[in-house]
Amino acid sequence: MSNSEFETFFQPYARNVEGFYEAAYWRLSDELIKELVRRHLGLTPGARLLDAGGGTGRWGLWYSQALDVDVTVADKSSHMLATAEQLVRAAAPRREPRLVQCDLHDAPELADESFDGIVSTYGVLSFLEDPAAVFRTLHRVLRPGGRALLMSHSLSNALASKANRDGAPARELAELLDTRTVKWSDHVPRLRVFSAQDLRELAADAGFAVRGVFGVTAVVQPGPEDFGYPYTEISDISRRLEDPEYFDTALRLELAASEQPEWAERGTNLMLYAERLES
């Protein structure tokens, strides 16, 4: 994604992104991510956490309050960070997240080995010009023994959605598979998509030890309406997930699937679980 595409997309997105959570599917996805963070990041109170591409600070606030950690929200978009500043000010958490504008391709603003953990949610990796450079940055700023959970958009989900939902022609499907990029709509820039193996290789090349890849979500799939904020319709799955019993059952299924590596490729998004080894 070019710098001009980045600015054009994220200026309005910063104002609208929180509205997506009116659809219950995204609340289910959130709860799955939260539990994976609790289970696998291994942070203790007061630890230093980098929210890489943390945008509006919604996740940074949750990490700060739920995990009792010191959070740095790093993002390239001044528009997203302006929204984050407003959210942080309104929440007034005991541990106030630090907001840093930087480009993760290099990010000299972030010191070497300065974080105990790193999280990046909802496909930040898919917006990058050079994913390998960003993986090197994340490895550099993570302390030895620290863990990372990094999310991307899924290649298999993109292919399935384009073929089965959008009726894409053969040429578009072949191009998607070849370039590992997808064009979802006119107003969304072309985004990178990854297989689990793609993520494993990027992480290993940067020096990480890969501990696993999870599908987020792998059992429950969003409806097309769930991507259309502001919503004119609620998807069938989001409507069913409004039932607390159904929601709880779906979450249990997702957590069970996350423990089975073969389910990862079914994920709407992928979450890489990696560690920087001790020296």
Short mmCIF file of N, CA and C in Angstrom, two decimals, residues 121-232:
data_model
loop_
_atom_site.label_atom_id
_atom_site.label_comp_id
_atom_site.label_asym_id
_atom_site.label_seq_id
_atom_site.Cartn_x
_atom_site.Cartn_y
_atom_site.Cartn_z
N THR A 121 -3.27 -6.85 15.98
CA THR A 121 -4.57 -7.47 15.70
C THR A 121 -5.15 -7.02 14.36
N TYR A 122 -6.06 -7.85 13.87
CA TYR A 122 -6.90 -7.56 12.70
C TYR A 122 -6.14 -7.11 11.46
N GLY A 123 -5.11 -7.91 11.11
CA GLY A 123 -4.56 -7.80 9.77
C GLY A 123 -3.67 -6.62 9.51
N VAL A 124 -3.03 -6.07 10.54
CA VAL A 124 -2.08 -4.98 10.30
C VAL A 124 -1.02 -5.43 9.28
N LEU A 125 -0.58 -6.68 9.37
CA LEU A 125 0.43 -7.18 8.45
C LEU A 125 -0.01 -7.08 6.99
N SER A 126 -1.32 -7.08 6.77
CA SER A 126 -1.84 -7.07 5.40
C SER A 126 -1.73 -5.71 4.73
N PHE A 127 -1.45 -4.66 5.51
CA PHE A 127 -1.35 -3.31 4.96
C PHE A 127 0.10 -2.92 4.64
N LEU A 128 1.06 -3.84 4.78
CA LEU A 128 2.47 -3.49 4.72
C LEU A 128 3.02 -3.55 3.30
N GLU A 129 3.98 -2.66 3.02
CA GLU A 129 4.72 -2.72 1.77
C GLU A 129 5.75 -3.85 1.81
N ASP A 130 6.43 -4.00 2.96
CA ASP A 130 7.52 -4.96 3.08
C ASP A 130 7.37 -5.72 4.39
N PRO A 131 6.58 -6.80 4.41
CA PRO A 131 6.37 -7.54 5.65
C PRO A 131 7.67 -8.04 6.28
N ALA A 132 8.64 -8.44 5.48
CA ALA A 132 9.90 -8.96 6.03
C ALA A 132 10.60 -7.90 6.87
N ALA A 133 10.58 -6.65 6.41
CA ALA A 133 11.21 -5.57 7.17
C ALA A 133 10.51 -5.36 8.50
N VAL A 134 9.19 -5.45 8.51
CA VAL A 134 8.45 -5.26 9.75
C VAL A 134 8.72 -6.40 10.72
N PHE A 135 8.80 -7.62 10.23
CA PHE A 135 9.15 -8.74 11.11
C PHE A 135 10.53 -8.53 11.74
N ARG A 136 11.46 -7.98 10.97
CA ARG A 136 12.79 -7.70 11.54
C ARG A 136 12.71 -6.64 12.63
N THR A 137 11.87 -5.60 12.41
CA THR A 137 11.68 -4.57 13.43
C THR A 137 11.09 -5.18 14.70
N LEU A 138 10.08 -6.00 14.56
CA LEU A 138 9.42 -6.57 15.73
C LEU A 138 10.37 -7.49 16.49
N HIS A 139 11.19 -8.23 15.77
CA HIS A 139 12.19 -9.07 16.44
C HIS A 139 13.20 -8.20 17.19
N ARG A 140 13.59 -7.10 16.59
CA ARG A 140 14.58 -6.20 17.21
C ARG A 140 14.08 -5.60 18.51
N VAL A 141 12.81 -5.21 18.57
CA VAL A 141 12.32 -4.48 19.74
C VAL A 141 11.81 -5.41 20.84
N LEU A 142 11.69 -6.71 20.55
CA LEU A 142 11.23 -7.67 21.55
C LEU A 142 12.42 -8.21 22.33
N ARG A 143 12.29 -8.28 23.64
CA ARG A 143 13.39 -8.81 24.46
C ARG A 143 13.51 -10.32 24.24
N PRO A 144 14.72 -10.87 24.42
CA PRO A 144 14.86 -12.32 24.37
C PRO A 144 13.93 -13.00 25.38
N GLY A 145 13.22 -14.01 24.92
CA GLY A 145 12.23 -14.68 25.75
C GLY A 145 10.84 -14.11 25.61
N GLY A 146 10.72 -12.95 24.94
CA GLY A 146 9.41 -12.34 24.74
C GLY A 146 8.61 -13.03 23.65
N ARG A 147 7.29 -12.91 23.72
CA ARG A 147 6.39 -13.58 22.78
C ARG A 147 5.60 -12.56 21.98
N ALA A 148 5.18 -12.97 20.78
CA ALA A 148 4.41 -12.10 19.88
C ALA A 148 3.22 -12.85 19.33
N LEU A 149 2.10 -12.15 19.20
CA LEU A 149 0.89 -12.64 18.54
C LEU A 149 0.55 -11.64 17.44
N LEU A 150 0.67 -12.08 16.18
CA LEU A 150 0.59 -11.17 15.04
C LEU A 150 -0.45 -11.67 14.05
N MET A 151 -1.42 -10.82 13.72
CA MET A 151 -2.54 -11.23 12.87
C MET A 151 -2.40 -10.70 11.44
N SER A 152 -2.89 -11.50 10.50
CA SER A 152 -2.95 -11.10 9.09
C SER A 152 -4.27 -11.59 8.50
N HIS A 153 -4.59 -11.07 7.33
CA HIS A 153 -5.71 -11.61 6.57
C HIS A 153 -5.28 -12.95 5.96
N SER A 154 -6.23 -13.84 5.78
CA SER A 154 -5.96 -15.21 5.38
C SER A 154 -6.10 -15.41 3.87
N LEU A 155 -5.10 -16.03 3.26
CA LEU A 155 -5.16 -16.35 1.84
C LEU A 155 -6.31 -17.30 1.53
N SER A 156 -6.45 -18.37 2.30
CA SER A 156 -7.49 -19.35 2.00
C SER A 156 -8.88 -18.72 2.14
N ASN A 157 -9.07 -17.85 3.14
CA ASN A 157 -10.35 -17.18 3.29
C ASN A 157 -10.62 -16.23 2.12
N ALA A 158 -9.59 -15.53 1.68
CA ALA A 158 -9.76 -14.61 0.55
C ALA A 158 -10.17 -15.38 -0.71
N LEU A 159 -9.50 -16.50 -0.97
CA LEU A 159 -9.85 -17.30 -2.14
C LEU A 159 -11.27 -17.84 -2.04
N ALA A 160 -11.64 -18.38 -0.88
CA ALA A 160 -12.98 -18.94 -0.71
C ALA A 160 -14.04 -17.86 -0.83
N SER A 161 -13.79 -16.70 -0.24
CA SER A 161 -14.78 -15.61 -0.28
C SER A 161 -14.95 -15.10 -1.70
N LYS A 162 -13.84 -14.93 -2.40
CA LYS A 162 -13.93 -14.43 -3.78
C LYS A 162 -14.63 -15.43 -4.69
N ALA A 163 -14.34 -16.71 -4.49
CA ALA A 163 -14.94 -17.73 -5.36
C ALA A 163 -16.40 -17.98 -5.02
N ASN A 164 -16.72 -18.15 -3.74
CA ASN A 164 -18.04 -18.63 -3.34
C ASN A 164 -19.02 -17.51 -3.04
N ARG A 165 -18.53 -16.39 -2.53
CA ARG A 165 -19.41 -15.28 -2.18
C ARG A 165 -19.51 -14.26 -3.29
N ASP A 166 -18.35 -13.88 -3.86
CA ASP A 166 -18.32 -12.78 -4.82
C ASP A 166 -18.40 -13.24 -6.27
N GLY A 167 -18.26 -14.55 -6.51
CA GLY A 167 -18.32 -15.03 -7.89
C GLY A 167 -17.22 -14.47 -8.77
N ALA A 168 -16.01 -14.33 -8.21
CA ALA A 168 -14.90 -13.75 -8.95
C ALA A 168 -14.54 -14.62 -10.15
N PRO A 169 -14.13 -14.01 -11.27
CA PRO A 169 -13.72 -14.80 -12.44
C PRO A 169 -12.41 -15.52 -12.19
N ALA A 170 -12.12 -16.50 -13.03
CA ALA A 170 -10.92 -17.31 -12.88
C ALA A 170 -9.66 -16.46 -12.89
N ARG A 171 -9.63 -15.42 -13.73
CA ARG A 171 -8.43 -14.58 -13.83
C ARG A 171 -8.14 -13.88 -12.50
N GLU A 172 -9.19 -13.41 -11.82
CA GLU A 172 -8.99 -12.73 -10.53
C GLU A 172 -8.50 -13.71 -9.47
N LEU A 173 -9.06 -14.92 -9.47
CA LEU A 173 -8.61 -15.92 -8.50
C LEU A 173 -7.16 -16.31 -8.73
N ALA A 174 -6.77 -16.48 -9.99
CA ALA A 174 -5.39 -16.83 -10.31
C ALA A 174 -4.43 -15.71 -9.89
N GLU A 175 -4.85 -14.47 -10.12
CA GLU A 175 -4.02 -13.32 -9.73
C GLU A 175 -3.87 -13.24 -8.21
N LEU A 176 -4.96 -13.51 -7.50
CA LEU A 176 -4.91 -13.49 -6.04
C LEU A 176 -3.92 -14.53 -5.53
N LEU A 177 -4.00 -15.73 -6.07
CA LEU A 177 -3.11 -16.80 -5.63
C LEU A 177 -1.66 -16.48 -5.97
N ASP A 178 -1.44 -15.85 -7.11
CA ASP A 178 -0.08 -15.57 -7.57
C ASP A 178 0.54 -14.40 -6.81
N THR A 179 -0.22 -13.33 -6.61
CA THR A 179 0.33 -12.11 -6.01
C THR A 179 0.18 -12.06 -4.50
N ARG A 180 -0.67 -12.93 -3.92
CA ARG A 180 -0.98 -12.90 -2.49
C ARG A 180 -1.53 -11.52 -2.09
N THR A 181 -2.31 -10.92 -2.98
CA THR A 181 -2.99 -9.66 -2.66
C THR A 181 -4.44 -9.77 -3.11
N VAL A 182 -5.32 -9.02 -2.43
CA VAL A 182 -6.74 -9.08 -2.74
C VAL A 182 -7.32 -7.67 -2.77
N LYS A 183 -8.24 -7.45 -3.67
CA LYS A 183 -8.97 -6.19 -3.77
C LYS A 183 -10.42 -6.48 -3.38
N TRP A 184 -10.78 -6.04 -2.15
CA TRP A 184 -12.12 -6.36 -1.65
C TRP A 184 -13.19 -5.44 -2.23
N SER A 185 -12.88 -4.16 -2.41
CA SER A 185 -13.85 -3.22 -2.96
C SER A 185 -13.10 -2.00 -3.45
N ASP A 186 -13.84 -1.11 -4.12
CA ASP A 186 -13.20 0.07 -4.72
C ASP A 186 -12.55 0.96 -3.68
N HIS A 187 -13.16 1.07 -2.49
CA HIS A 187 -12.65 2.01 -1.49
C HIS A 187 -11.59 1.41 -0.56
N VAL A 188 -11.30 0.10 -0.72
CA VAL A 188 -10.27 -0.55 0.09
C VAL A 188 -9.05 -0.83 -0.78
N PRO A 189 -7.87 -0.36 -0.38
CA PRO A 189 -6.66 -0.64 -1.17
C PRO A 189 -6.40 -2.13 -1.27
N ARG A 190 -5.60 -2.52 -2.25
CA ARG A 190 -5.20 -3.92 -2.39
C ARG A 190 -4.41 -4.34 -1.16
N LEU A 191 -4.80 -5.47 -0.55
CA LEU A 191 -4.21 -5.92 0.71
C LEU A 191 -3.48 -7.25 0.53
N ARG A 192 -2.45 -7.43 1.33
CA ARG A 192 -1.73 -8.70 1.34
C ARG A 192 -2.53 -9.76 2.10
N VAL A 193 -2.46 -10.99 1.62
CA VAL A 193 -3.04 -12.13 2.33
C VAL A 193 -1.95 -13.19 2.47
N PHE A 194 -2.06 -13.99 3.52
CA PHE A 194 -0.99 -14.91 3.88
C PHE A 194 -1.55 -16.29 4.16
N SER A 195 -0.76 -17.30 3.86
CA SER A 195 -1.02 -18.64 4.37
C SER A 195 -0.29 -18.79 5.70
N ALA A 196 -0.62 -19.83 6.44
CA ALA A 196 0.10 -20.10 7.68
C ALA A 196 1.59 -20.30 7.39
N GLN A 197 1.90 -20.96 6.29
CA GLN A 197 3.31 -21.19 5.95
C GLN A 197 4.02 -19.89 5.61
N ASP A 198 3.34 -18.98 4.92
CA ASP A 198 3.93 -17.66 4.64
C ASP A 198 4.37 -16.98 5.92
N LEU A 199 3.48 -16.98 6.93
CA LEU A 199 3.78 -16.33 8.20
C LEU A 199 4.92 -17.03 8.92
N ARG A 200 4.90 -18.35 8.89
CA ARG A 200 5.98 -19.11 9.54
C ARG A 200 7.34 -18.74 8.93
N GLU A 201 7.39 -18.65 7.62
CA GLU A 201 8.66 -18.35 6.95
C GLU A 201 9.12 -16.93 7.24
N LEU A 202 8.21 -15.96 7.21
CA LEU A 202 8.58 -14.58 7.53
C LEU A 202 9.14 -14.48 8.94
N ALA A 203 8.48 -15.15 9.88
CA ALA A 203 8.92 -15.10 11.27
C ALA A 203 10.29 -15.77 11.43
N ALA A 204 10.45 -16.94 10.85
CA ALA A 204 11.72 -17.66 10.98
C ALA A 204 12.87 -16.88 10.35
N ASP A 205 12.62 -16.27 9.20
CA ASP A 205 13.67 -15.50 8.53
C ASP A 205 14.11 -14.31 9.36
N ALA A 206 13.19 -13.76 10.19
CA ALA A 206 13.52 -12.62 11.04
C ALA A 206 14.19 -13.05 12.35
N GLY A 207 14.25 -14.35 12.61
CA GLY A 207 14.90 -14.85 13.80
C GLY A 207 13.97 -15.35 14.88
N PHE A 208 12.67 -15.35 14.64
CA PHE A 208 11.71 -15.85 15.62
C PHE A 208 11.66 -17.38 15.62
N ALA A 209 11.31 -17.93 16.76
CA ALA A 209 10.90 -19.32 16.85
C ALA A 209 9.38 -19.36 16.80
N VAL A 210 8.82 -20.09 15.85
CA VAL A 210 7.37 -20.13 15.67
C VAL A 210 6.78 -21.19 16.58
N ARG A 211 5.78 -20.78 17.37
CA ARG A 211 5.11 -21.69 18.30
C ARG A 211 3.76 -22.18 17.80
N GLY A 212 3.18 -21.50 16.81
CA GLY A 212 1.90 -21.95 16.28
C GLY A 212 1.25 -20.88 15.42
N VAL A 213 0.17 -21.27 14.75
CA VAL A 213 -0.67 -20.35 13.98
C VAL A 213 -2.12 -20.71 14.30
N PHE A 214 -2.93 -19.70 14.63
CA PHE A 214 -4.33 -19.90 14.97
C PHE A 214 -5.22 -19.26 13.90
N GLY A 215 -6.40 -19.84 13.70
CA GLY A 215 -7.42 -19.22 12.85
C GLY A 215 -8.35 -18.38 13.70
N VAL A 216 -8.59 -17.14 13.25
CA VAL A 216 -9.48 -16.22 13.98
C VAL A 216 -10.49 -15.63 12.98
N THR A 217 -11.65 -16.12 12.94
CA THR A 217 -12.26 -17.32 13.51
C THR A 217 -12.21 -18.46 12.47
N ALA A 218 -12.22 -19.73 12.96
CA ALA A 218 -12.07 -20.86 12.05
C ALA A 218 -13.34 -21.68 11.90
N VAL A 219 -14.27 -21.58 12.86
CA VAL A 219 -15.52 -22.34 12.80
C VAL A 219 -16.65 -21.43 12.32
N VAL A 220 -16.83 -20.32 13.00
CA VAL A 220 -17.89 -19.36 12.66
C VAL A 220 -17.34 -18.38 11.63
N GLN A 221 -18.01 -18.29 10.49
CA GLN A 221 -17.57 -17.40 9.42
C GLN A 221 -18.49 -16.18 9.34
N PRO A 222 -17.92 -14.98 9.14
CA PRO A 222 -18.76 -13.77 9.05
C PRO A 222 -19.62 -13.79 7.79
N GLY A 223 -20.75 -13.13 7.87
CA GLY A 223 -21.57 -12.93 6.68
C GLY A 223 -21.08 -11.72 5.90
N PRO A 224 -21.44 -11.60 4.63
CA PRO A 224 -21.00 -10.45 3.84
C PRO A 224 -21.44 -9.12 4.44
N GLU A 225 -22.58 -9.13 5.13
CA GLU A 225 -23.07 -7.89 5.74
C GLU A 225 -22.16 -7.38 6.84
N ASP A 226 -21.37 -8.28 7.45
CA ASP A 226 -20.51 -7.89 8.57
C ASP A 226 -19.36 -6.99 8.15
N PHE A 227 -19.13 -6.86 6.85
CA PHE A 227 -18.05 -6.00 6.36
C PHE A 227 -18.59 -4.69 5.80
N GLY A 228 -19.87 -4.43 5.95
CA GLY A 228 -20.49 -3.31 5.25
C GLY A 228 -20.88 -2.14 6.10
N TYR A 229 -20.11 -1.83 7.16
CA TYR A 229 -20.46 -0.69 8.02
C TYR A 229 -20.45 0.61 7.21
N PRO A 230 -21.42 1.54 7.43
CA PRO A 230 -22.54 1.42 8.39
C PRO A 230 -23.56 0.40 7.90
N TYR A 231 -24.02 -0.45 8.83
CA TYR A 231 -24.84 -1.60 8.49
C TYR A 231 -26.25 -1.18 8.07
N THR A 232 -26.66 -1.71 6.94
CA THR A 232 -28.06 -1.62 6.56
C THR A 232 -28.79 -2.91 6.87
#
